[in-house]
PDB file of C-alpha atoms in Angstrom:
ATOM      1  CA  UNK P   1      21.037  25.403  11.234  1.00  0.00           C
ATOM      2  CA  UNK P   2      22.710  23.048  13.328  1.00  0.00           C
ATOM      3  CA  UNK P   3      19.268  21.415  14.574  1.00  0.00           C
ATOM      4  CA  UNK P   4      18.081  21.204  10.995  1.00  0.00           C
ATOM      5  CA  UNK P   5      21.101  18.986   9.871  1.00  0.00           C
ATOM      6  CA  UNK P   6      20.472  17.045  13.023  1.00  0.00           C
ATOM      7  CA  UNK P   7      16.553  16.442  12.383  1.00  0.00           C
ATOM      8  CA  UNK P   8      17.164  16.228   8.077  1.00  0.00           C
ATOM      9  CA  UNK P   9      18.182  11.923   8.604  1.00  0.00           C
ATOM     10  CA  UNK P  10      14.592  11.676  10.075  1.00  0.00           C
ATOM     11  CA  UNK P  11      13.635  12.149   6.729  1.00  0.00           C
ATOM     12  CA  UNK P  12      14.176   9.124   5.492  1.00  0.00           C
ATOM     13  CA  UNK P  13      11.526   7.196   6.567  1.00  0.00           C
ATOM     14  CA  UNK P  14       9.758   9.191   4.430  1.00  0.00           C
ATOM     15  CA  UNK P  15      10.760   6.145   2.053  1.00  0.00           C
ATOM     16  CA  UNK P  16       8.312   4.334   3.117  1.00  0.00           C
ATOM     17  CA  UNK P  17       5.079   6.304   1.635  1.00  0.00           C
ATOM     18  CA  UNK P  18       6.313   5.349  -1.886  1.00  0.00           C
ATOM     19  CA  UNK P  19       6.138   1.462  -0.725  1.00  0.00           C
ATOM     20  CA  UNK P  20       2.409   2.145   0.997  1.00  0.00           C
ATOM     21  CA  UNK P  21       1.501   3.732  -2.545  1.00  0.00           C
ATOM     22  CA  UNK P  22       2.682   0.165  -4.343  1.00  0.00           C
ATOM     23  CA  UNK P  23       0.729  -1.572  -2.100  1.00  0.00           C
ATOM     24  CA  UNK P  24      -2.419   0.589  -2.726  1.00  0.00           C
ATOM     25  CA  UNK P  25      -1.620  -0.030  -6.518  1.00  0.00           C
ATOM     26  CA  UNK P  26      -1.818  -3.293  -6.065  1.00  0.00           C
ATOM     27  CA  UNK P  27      -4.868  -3.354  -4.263  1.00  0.00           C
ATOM     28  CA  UNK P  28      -6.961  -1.320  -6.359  1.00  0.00           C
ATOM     29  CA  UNK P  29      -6.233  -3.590  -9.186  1.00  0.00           C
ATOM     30  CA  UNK P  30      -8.871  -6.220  -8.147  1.00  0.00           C
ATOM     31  CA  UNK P  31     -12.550  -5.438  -7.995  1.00  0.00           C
ATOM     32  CA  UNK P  32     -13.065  -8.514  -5.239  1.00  0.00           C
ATOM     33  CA  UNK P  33     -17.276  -8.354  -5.757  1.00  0.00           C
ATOM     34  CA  UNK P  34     -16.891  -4.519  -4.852  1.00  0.00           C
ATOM     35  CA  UNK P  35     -19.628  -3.401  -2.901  1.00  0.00           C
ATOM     36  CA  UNK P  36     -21.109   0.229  -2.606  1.00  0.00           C
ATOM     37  CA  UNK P  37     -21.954   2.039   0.713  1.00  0.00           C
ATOM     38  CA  UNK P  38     -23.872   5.096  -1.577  1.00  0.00           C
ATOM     39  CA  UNK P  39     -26.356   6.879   0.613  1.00  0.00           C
ATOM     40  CA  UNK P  40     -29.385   9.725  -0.132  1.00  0.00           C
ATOM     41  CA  UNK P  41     -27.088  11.975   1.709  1.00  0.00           C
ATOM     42  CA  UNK P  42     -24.474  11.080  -0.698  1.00  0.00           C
ATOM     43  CA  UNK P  43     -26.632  11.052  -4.110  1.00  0.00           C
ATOM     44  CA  UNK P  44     -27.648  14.804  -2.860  1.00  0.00           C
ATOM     45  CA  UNK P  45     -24.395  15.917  -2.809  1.00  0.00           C
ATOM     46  CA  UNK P  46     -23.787  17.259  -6.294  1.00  0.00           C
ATOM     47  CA  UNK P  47     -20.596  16.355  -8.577  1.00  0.00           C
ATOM     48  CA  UNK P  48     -18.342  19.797  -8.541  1.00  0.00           C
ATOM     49  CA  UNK P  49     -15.207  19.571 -10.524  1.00  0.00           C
ATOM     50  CA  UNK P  50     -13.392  22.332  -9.076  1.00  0.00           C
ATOM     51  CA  UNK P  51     -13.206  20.429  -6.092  1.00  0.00           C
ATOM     52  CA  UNK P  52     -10.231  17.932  -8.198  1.00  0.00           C
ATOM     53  CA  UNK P  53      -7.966  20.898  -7.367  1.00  0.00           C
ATOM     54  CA  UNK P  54      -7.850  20.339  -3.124  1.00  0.00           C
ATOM     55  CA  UNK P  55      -8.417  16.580  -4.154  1.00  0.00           C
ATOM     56  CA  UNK P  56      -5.163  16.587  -5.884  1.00  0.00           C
ATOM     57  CA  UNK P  57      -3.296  19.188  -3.427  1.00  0.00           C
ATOM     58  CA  UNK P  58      -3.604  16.098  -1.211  1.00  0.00           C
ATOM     59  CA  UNK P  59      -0.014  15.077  -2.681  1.00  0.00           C
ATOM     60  CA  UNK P  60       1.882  18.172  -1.512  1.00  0.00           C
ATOM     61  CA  UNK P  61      -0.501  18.890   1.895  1.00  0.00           C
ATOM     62  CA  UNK P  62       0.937  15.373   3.268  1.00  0.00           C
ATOM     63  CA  UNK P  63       4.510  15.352   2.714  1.00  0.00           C
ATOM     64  CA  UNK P  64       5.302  19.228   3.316  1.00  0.00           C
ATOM     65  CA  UNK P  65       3.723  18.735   6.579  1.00  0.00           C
ATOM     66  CA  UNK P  66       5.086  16.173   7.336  1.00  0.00           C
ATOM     67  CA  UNK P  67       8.721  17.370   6.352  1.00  0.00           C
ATOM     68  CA  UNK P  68       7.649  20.687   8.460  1.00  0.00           C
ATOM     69  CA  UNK P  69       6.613  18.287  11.154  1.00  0.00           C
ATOM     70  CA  UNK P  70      10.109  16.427  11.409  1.00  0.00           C
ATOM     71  CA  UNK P  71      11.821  19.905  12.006  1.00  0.00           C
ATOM     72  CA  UNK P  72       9.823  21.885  14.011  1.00  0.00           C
ATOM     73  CA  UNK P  73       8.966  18.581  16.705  1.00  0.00           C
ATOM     74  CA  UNK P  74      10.488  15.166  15.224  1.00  0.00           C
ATOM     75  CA  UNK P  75       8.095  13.205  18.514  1.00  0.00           C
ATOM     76  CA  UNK P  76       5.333  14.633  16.409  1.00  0.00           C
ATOM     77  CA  UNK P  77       6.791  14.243  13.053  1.00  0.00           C
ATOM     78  CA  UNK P  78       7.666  10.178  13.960  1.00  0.00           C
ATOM     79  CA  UNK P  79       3.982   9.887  16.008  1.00  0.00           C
ATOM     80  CA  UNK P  80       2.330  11.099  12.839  1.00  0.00           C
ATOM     81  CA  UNK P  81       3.990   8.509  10.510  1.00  0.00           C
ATOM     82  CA  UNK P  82       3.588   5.695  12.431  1.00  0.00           C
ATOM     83  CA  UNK P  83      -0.296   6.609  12.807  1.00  0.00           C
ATOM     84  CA  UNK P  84      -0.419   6.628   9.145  1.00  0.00           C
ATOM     85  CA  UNK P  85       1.690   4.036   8.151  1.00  0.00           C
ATOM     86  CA  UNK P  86      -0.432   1.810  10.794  1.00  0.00           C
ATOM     87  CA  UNK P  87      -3.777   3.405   9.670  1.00  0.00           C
ATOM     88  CA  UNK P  88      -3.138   2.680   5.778  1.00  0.00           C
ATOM     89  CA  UNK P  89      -2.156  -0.862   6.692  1.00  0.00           C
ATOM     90  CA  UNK P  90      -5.468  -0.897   8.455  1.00  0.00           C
ATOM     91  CA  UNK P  91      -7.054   0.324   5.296  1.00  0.00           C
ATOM     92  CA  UNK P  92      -5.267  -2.626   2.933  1.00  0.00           C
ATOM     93  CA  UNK P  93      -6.542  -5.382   5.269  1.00  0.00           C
ATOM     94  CA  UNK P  94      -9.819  -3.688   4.512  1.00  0.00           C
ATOM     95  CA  UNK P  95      -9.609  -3.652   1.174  1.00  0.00           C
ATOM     96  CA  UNK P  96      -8.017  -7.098   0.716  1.00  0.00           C
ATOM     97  CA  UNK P  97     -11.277  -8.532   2.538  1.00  0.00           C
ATOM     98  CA  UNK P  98     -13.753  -6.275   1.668  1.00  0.00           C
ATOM     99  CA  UNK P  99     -13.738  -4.218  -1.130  1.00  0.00           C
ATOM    100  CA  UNK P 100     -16.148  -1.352  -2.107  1.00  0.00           C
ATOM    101  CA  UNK P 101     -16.689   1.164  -4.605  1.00  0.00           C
ATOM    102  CA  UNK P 102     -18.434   4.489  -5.409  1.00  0.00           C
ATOM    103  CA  UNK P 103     -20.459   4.915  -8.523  1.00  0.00           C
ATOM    104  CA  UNK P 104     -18.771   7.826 -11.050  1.00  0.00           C
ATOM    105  CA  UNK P 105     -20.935  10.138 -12.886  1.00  0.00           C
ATOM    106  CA  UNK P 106     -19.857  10.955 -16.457  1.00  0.00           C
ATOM    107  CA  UNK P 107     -17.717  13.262 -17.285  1.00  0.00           C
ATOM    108  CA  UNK P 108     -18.094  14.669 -20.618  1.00  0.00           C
ATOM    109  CA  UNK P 109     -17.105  18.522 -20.616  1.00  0.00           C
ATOM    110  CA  UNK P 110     -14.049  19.603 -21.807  1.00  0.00           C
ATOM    111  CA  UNK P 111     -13.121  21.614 -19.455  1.00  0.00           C
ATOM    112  CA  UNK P 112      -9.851  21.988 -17.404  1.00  0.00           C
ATOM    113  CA  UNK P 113     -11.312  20.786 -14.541  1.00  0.00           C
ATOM    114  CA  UNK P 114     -13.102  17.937 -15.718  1.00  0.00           C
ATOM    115  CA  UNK P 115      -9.812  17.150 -17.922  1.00  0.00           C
ATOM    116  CA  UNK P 116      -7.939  16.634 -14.674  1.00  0.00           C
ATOM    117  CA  UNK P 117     -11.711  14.932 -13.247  1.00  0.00           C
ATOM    118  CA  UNK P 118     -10.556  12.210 -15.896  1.00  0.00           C
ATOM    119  CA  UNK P 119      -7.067  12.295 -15.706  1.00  0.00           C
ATOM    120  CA  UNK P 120      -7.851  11.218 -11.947  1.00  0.00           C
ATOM    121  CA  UNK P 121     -10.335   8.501 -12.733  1.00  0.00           C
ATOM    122  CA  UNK P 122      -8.336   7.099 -15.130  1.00  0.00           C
ATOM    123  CA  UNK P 123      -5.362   6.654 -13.137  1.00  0.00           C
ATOM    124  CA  UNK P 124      -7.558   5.499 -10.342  1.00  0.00           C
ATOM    125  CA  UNK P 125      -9.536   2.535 -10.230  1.00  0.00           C
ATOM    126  CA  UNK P 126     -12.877   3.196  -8.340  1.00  0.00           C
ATOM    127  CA  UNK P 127     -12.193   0.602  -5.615  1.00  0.00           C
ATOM    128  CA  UNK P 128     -10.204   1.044  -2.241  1.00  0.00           C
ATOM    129  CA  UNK P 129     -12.781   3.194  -1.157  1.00  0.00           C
ATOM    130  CA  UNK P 130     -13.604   2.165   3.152  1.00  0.00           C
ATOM    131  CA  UNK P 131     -11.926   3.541   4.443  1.00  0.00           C
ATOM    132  CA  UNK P 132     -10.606   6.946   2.342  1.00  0.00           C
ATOM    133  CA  UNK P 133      -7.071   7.072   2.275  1.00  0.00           C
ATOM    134  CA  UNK P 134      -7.249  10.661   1.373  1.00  0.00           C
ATOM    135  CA  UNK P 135      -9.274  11.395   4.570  1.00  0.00           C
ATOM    136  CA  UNK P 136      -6.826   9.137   6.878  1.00  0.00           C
ATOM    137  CA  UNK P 137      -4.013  10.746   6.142  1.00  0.00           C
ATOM    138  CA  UNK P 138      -5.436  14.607   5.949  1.00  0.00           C
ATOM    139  CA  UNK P 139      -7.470  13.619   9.476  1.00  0.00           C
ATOM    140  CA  UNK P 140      -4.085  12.680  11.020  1.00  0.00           C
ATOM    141  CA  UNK P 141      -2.166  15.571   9.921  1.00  0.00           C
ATOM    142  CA  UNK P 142      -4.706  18.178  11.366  1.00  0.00           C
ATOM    143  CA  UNK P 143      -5.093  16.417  14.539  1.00  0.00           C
ATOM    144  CA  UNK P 144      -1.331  15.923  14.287  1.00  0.00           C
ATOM    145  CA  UNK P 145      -0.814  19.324  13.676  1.00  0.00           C
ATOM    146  CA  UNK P 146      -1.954  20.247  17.617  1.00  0.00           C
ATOM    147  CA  UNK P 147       0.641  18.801  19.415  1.00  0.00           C
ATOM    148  CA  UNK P 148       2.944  21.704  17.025  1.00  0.00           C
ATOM    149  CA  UNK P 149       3.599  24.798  19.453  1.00  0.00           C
ATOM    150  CA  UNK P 150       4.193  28.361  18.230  1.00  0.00           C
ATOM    151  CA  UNK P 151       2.515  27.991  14.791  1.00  0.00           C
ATOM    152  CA  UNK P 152       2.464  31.356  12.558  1.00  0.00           C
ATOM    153  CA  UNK P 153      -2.041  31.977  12.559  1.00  0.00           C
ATOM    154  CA  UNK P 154      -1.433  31.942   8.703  1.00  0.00           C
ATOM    155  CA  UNK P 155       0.179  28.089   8.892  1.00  0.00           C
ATOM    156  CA  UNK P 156      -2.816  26.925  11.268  1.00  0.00           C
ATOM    157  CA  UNK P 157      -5.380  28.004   8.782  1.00  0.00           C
ATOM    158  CA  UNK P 158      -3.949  26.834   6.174  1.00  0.00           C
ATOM    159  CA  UNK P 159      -3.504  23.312   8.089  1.00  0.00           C
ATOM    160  CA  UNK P 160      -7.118  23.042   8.960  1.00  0.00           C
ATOM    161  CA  UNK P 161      -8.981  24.969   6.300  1.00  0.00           C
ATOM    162  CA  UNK P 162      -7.088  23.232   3.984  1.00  0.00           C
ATOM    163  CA  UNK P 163      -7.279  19.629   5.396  1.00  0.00           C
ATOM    164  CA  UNK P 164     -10.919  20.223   5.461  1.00  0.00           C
ATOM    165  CA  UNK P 165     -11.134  21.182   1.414  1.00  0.00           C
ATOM    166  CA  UNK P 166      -9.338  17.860   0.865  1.00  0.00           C
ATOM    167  CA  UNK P 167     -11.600  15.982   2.909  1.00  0.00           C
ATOM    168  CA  UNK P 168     -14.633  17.514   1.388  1.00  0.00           C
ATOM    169  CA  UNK P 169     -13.415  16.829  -1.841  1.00  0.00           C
ATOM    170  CA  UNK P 170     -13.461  13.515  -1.832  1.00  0.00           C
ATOM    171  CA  UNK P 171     -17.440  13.972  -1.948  1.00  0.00           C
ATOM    172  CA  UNK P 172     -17.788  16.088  -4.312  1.00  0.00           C
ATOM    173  CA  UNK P 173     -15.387  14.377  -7.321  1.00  0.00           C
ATOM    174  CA  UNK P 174     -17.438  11.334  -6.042  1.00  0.00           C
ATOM    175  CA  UNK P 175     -14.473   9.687  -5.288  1.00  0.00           C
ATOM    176  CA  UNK P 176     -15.595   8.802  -1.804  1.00  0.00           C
ATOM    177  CA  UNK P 177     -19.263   8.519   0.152  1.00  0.00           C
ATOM    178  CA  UNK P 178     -20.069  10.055   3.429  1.00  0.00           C
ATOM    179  CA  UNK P 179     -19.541   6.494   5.413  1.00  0.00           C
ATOM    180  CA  UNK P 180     -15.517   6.132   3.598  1.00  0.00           C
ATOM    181  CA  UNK P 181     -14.886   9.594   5.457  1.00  0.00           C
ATOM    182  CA  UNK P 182     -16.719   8.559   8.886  1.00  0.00           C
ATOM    183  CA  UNK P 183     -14.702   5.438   8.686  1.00  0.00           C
ATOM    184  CA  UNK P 184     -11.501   7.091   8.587  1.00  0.00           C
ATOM    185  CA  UNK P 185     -11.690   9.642  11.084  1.00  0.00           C
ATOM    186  CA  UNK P 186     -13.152   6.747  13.246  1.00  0.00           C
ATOM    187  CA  UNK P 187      -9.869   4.992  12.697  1.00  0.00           C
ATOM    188  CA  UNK P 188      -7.441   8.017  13.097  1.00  0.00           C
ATOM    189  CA  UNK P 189      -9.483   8.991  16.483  1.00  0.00           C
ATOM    190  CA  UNK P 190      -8.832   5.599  17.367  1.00  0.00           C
ATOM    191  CA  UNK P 191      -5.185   5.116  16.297  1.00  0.00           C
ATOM    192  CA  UNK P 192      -4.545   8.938  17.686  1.00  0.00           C
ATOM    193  CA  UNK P 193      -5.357   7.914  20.905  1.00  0.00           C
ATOM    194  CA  UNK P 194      -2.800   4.877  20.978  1.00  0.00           C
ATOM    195  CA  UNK P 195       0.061   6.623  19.046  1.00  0.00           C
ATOM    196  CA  UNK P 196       0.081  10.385  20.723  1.00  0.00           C
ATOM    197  CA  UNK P 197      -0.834   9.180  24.173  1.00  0.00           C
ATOM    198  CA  UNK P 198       0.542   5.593  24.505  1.00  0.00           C
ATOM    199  CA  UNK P 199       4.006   5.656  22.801  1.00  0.00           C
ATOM    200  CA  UNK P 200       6.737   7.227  24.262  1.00  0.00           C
ATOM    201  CA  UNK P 201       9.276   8.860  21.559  1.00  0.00           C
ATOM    202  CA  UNK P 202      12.377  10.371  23.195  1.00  0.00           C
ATOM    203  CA  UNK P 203      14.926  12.063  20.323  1.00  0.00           C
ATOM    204  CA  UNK P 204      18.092  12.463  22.373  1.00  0.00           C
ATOM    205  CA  UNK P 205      19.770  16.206  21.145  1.00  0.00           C
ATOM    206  CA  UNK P 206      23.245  14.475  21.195  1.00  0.00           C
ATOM    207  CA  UNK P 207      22.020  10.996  19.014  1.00  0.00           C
ATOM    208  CA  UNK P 208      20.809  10.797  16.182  1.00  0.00           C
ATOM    209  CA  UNK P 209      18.935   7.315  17.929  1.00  0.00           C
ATOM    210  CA  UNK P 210      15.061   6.963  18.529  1.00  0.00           C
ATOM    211  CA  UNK P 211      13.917   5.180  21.397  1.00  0.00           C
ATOM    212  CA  UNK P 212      10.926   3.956  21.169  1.00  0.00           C
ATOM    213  CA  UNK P 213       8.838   2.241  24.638  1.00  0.00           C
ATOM    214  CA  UNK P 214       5.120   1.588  25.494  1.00  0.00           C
ATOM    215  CA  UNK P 215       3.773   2.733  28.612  1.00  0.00           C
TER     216      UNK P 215
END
């Protein structure tokens, strides 16, 4: 109990995932002479509603991680933040200079599924699309998600089967194209390499103090 109430003020830089979600607002506001990166890989790839439900899980699969990240290994929890917090700044440079989108197909059914199809494309303009943010942030939790020792069999499945729904998703709500999920692993890979074997965390178990040093 004691290391819980130790670990809970690491919490708070949870904060600043509401401010990265302004920003994306903002961004995905202006078209910018969008450009699309559609390929015959991704016009095969059929349009499957129930996919919106993994799609939207996306929400609660990155911050309960991430909150089960800061108490069972706070190095990990803070390593994992920063490489999204970098990554999605990344992303808004991106988008700022070079915008793209993905063509939607029409959804007319009435459906449940296709209700909450709409309900997403309507609160989400089609742009911000290279890289996915969806796939970033899923990408960095599962690689993230190694570094965690003694995990139940039943957690680890559900950390990479379910990443891997969300990141499928994206394709098949034809939210995202095959090249705005290569681009984002690319950059978590990348960022991974500098963030989980460069920096050097150290979480003193008297302190409530982060020091933070490259090598």
């Amino acid at each position: 109990m004691k290391v819980c109430v130790k670990r809970a003020p690491y919490l708070l830089f949870l904060l600043i995932m509401p401010v990265l979600g302004g920003l994306y607002q903002l961004l995905n506001e202006r078209s910018h002479k969008a450009v699309d990166f559609i390929s015959p890989l991704d016009q095969a790839i059929p349009f499957v509603a129930v996919f919106i439900i993994p799609y939207i899980l996306w929400y609660a699969y990155i911050f309960c991680y991430l909150v089960y990240f800061c108490f069972k290994d706070p190095k990990v929890y803070l390593k994992t933040l920063s490489l999204i917090v970098v990554g999605e700044l990344i992303c808004f440079a991106i988008y700022f200079f070079f915008q793209t989108t993905v063509p939607r197909p029409a959804v007319n059914d009435d459906g449940f599924m296709s209700m909450l199809v709409q309900w997403i494309y309507a609160n989400d303009e089609p742009y911000n699309c290279f890289p996915s943010i969806h796939v970033l942030t899923t990408f960095a939790i599962m690689l993230a998600s190694l570094h965690i020792k003694n995990k139940h069999i039943v957690n680890n499945l559900l950390i990479h089967i379910g990443g891997s729904l969300i990141i499928i998703s994206t394709l098949f709500v034809k939210q995202h194209v095959v090249f705005d999920m290569i681009g984002s692993m690319f950059l978590v890979a990348f960022l991974y390499g500098f963030t989980f074997e460069l920096l050097l965390l150290r979480v003193p178990n008297k302190s409530e103090s982060v020091y933070v040093k490259n090598k």
